[in-house]
C-alpha positions as semicolon CSV with decimal commas, in nm:
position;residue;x (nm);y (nm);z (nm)
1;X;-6,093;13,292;1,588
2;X;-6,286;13,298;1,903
3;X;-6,515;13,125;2,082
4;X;-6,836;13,271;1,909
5;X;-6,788;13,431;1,609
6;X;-6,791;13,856;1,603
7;X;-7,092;13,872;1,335
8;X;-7,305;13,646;1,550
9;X;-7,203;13,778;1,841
10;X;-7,472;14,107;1,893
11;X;-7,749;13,815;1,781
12;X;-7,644;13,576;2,037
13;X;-7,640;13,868;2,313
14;X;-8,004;13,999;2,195
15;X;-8,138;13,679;2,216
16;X;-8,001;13,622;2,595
17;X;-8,179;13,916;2,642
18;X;-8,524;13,830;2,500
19;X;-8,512;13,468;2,672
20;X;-8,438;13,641;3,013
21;X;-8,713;13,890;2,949
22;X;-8,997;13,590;2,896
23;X;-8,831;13,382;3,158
24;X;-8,871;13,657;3,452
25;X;-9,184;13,807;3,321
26;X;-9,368;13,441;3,284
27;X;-9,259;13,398;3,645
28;X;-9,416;13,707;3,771
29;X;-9,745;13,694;3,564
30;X;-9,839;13,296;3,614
31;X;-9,789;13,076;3,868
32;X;-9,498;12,833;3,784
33;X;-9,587;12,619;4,093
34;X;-9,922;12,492;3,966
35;X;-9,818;12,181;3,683
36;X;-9,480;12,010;3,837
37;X;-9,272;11,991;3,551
38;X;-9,267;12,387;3,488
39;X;-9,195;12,440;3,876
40;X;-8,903;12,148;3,826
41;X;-8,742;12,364;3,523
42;X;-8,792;12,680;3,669
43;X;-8,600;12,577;3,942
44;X;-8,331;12,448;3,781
45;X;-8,324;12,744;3,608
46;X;-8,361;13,086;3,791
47;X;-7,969;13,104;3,910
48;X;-7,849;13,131;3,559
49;X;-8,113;13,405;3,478
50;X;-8,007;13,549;3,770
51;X;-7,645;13,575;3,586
52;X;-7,788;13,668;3,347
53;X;-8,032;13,962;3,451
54;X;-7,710;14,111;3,577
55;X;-7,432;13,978;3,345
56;X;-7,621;14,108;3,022
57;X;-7,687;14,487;3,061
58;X;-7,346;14,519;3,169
59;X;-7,214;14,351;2,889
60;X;-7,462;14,502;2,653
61;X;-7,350;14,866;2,782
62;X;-6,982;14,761;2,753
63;X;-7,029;14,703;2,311
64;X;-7,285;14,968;2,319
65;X;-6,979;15,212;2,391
66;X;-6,781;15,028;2,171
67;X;-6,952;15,057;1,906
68;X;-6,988;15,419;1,909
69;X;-7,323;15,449;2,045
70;X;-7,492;15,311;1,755
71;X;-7,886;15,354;1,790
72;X;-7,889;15,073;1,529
73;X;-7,701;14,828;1,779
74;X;-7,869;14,559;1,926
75;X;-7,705;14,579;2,182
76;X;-7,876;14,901;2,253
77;X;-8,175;14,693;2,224
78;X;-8,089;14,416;2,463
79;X;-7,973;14,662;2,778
80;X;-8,294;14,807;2,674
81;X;-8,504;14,486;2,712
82;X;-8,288;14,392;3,033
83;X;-8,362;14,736;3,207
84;X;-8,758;14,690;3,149
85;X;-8,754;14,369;3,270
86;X;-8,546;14,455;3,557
87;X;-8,825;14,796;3,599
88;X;-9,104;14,550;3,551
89;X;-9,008;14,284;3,826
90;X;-8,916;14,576;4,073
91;X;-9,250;14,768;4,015
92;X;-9,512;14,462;3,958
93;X;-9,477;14,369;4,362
């Protein structure tokens, strides 16, 4: 058996994806500098979002293929939430 388990692994990936997606877009819409503590933690962690903004469509595209191009897939869902979050922090400056 692996590391995480194959049923829970499309969940696991789609929820990456949503917790990136409020991460970047709370970051672009408030101003994280303005209370301490959610400047602090913001801090700490942007370089792992970072990974992940790029790890996770690649990975989501990767079982997309593999599972036959399932519309039904969430990963389908996650490189779509990934790639509007990417679209949104490239067009909103």
């Amino acid at each position: 058996m692996g590391l995480i388990n194959r049923a829970k692994q499309p969940r696991i990936v789609f929820i990456l994806s949503i917790l990136t997606s409020i991460f970047w877009c709370l970051g672009q819409l408030i101003n994280v500098y303005y209370f301490t503590i959610i400047g602090v933690v913001f801090e700490i962690l942007w370089f792992p979002m970072i990974a992940l903004l790029i790890i996770l469509p690649i990975l989501s595209l990767i079982f997309f293929v593999k599972e036959n191009l399932n519309l039904k897939s969430p990963y389908f869902y996650s490189f779509l939430i990934i790639l509007s979050t990417i679209l949104f922090m490239l067009l909103k400056n």
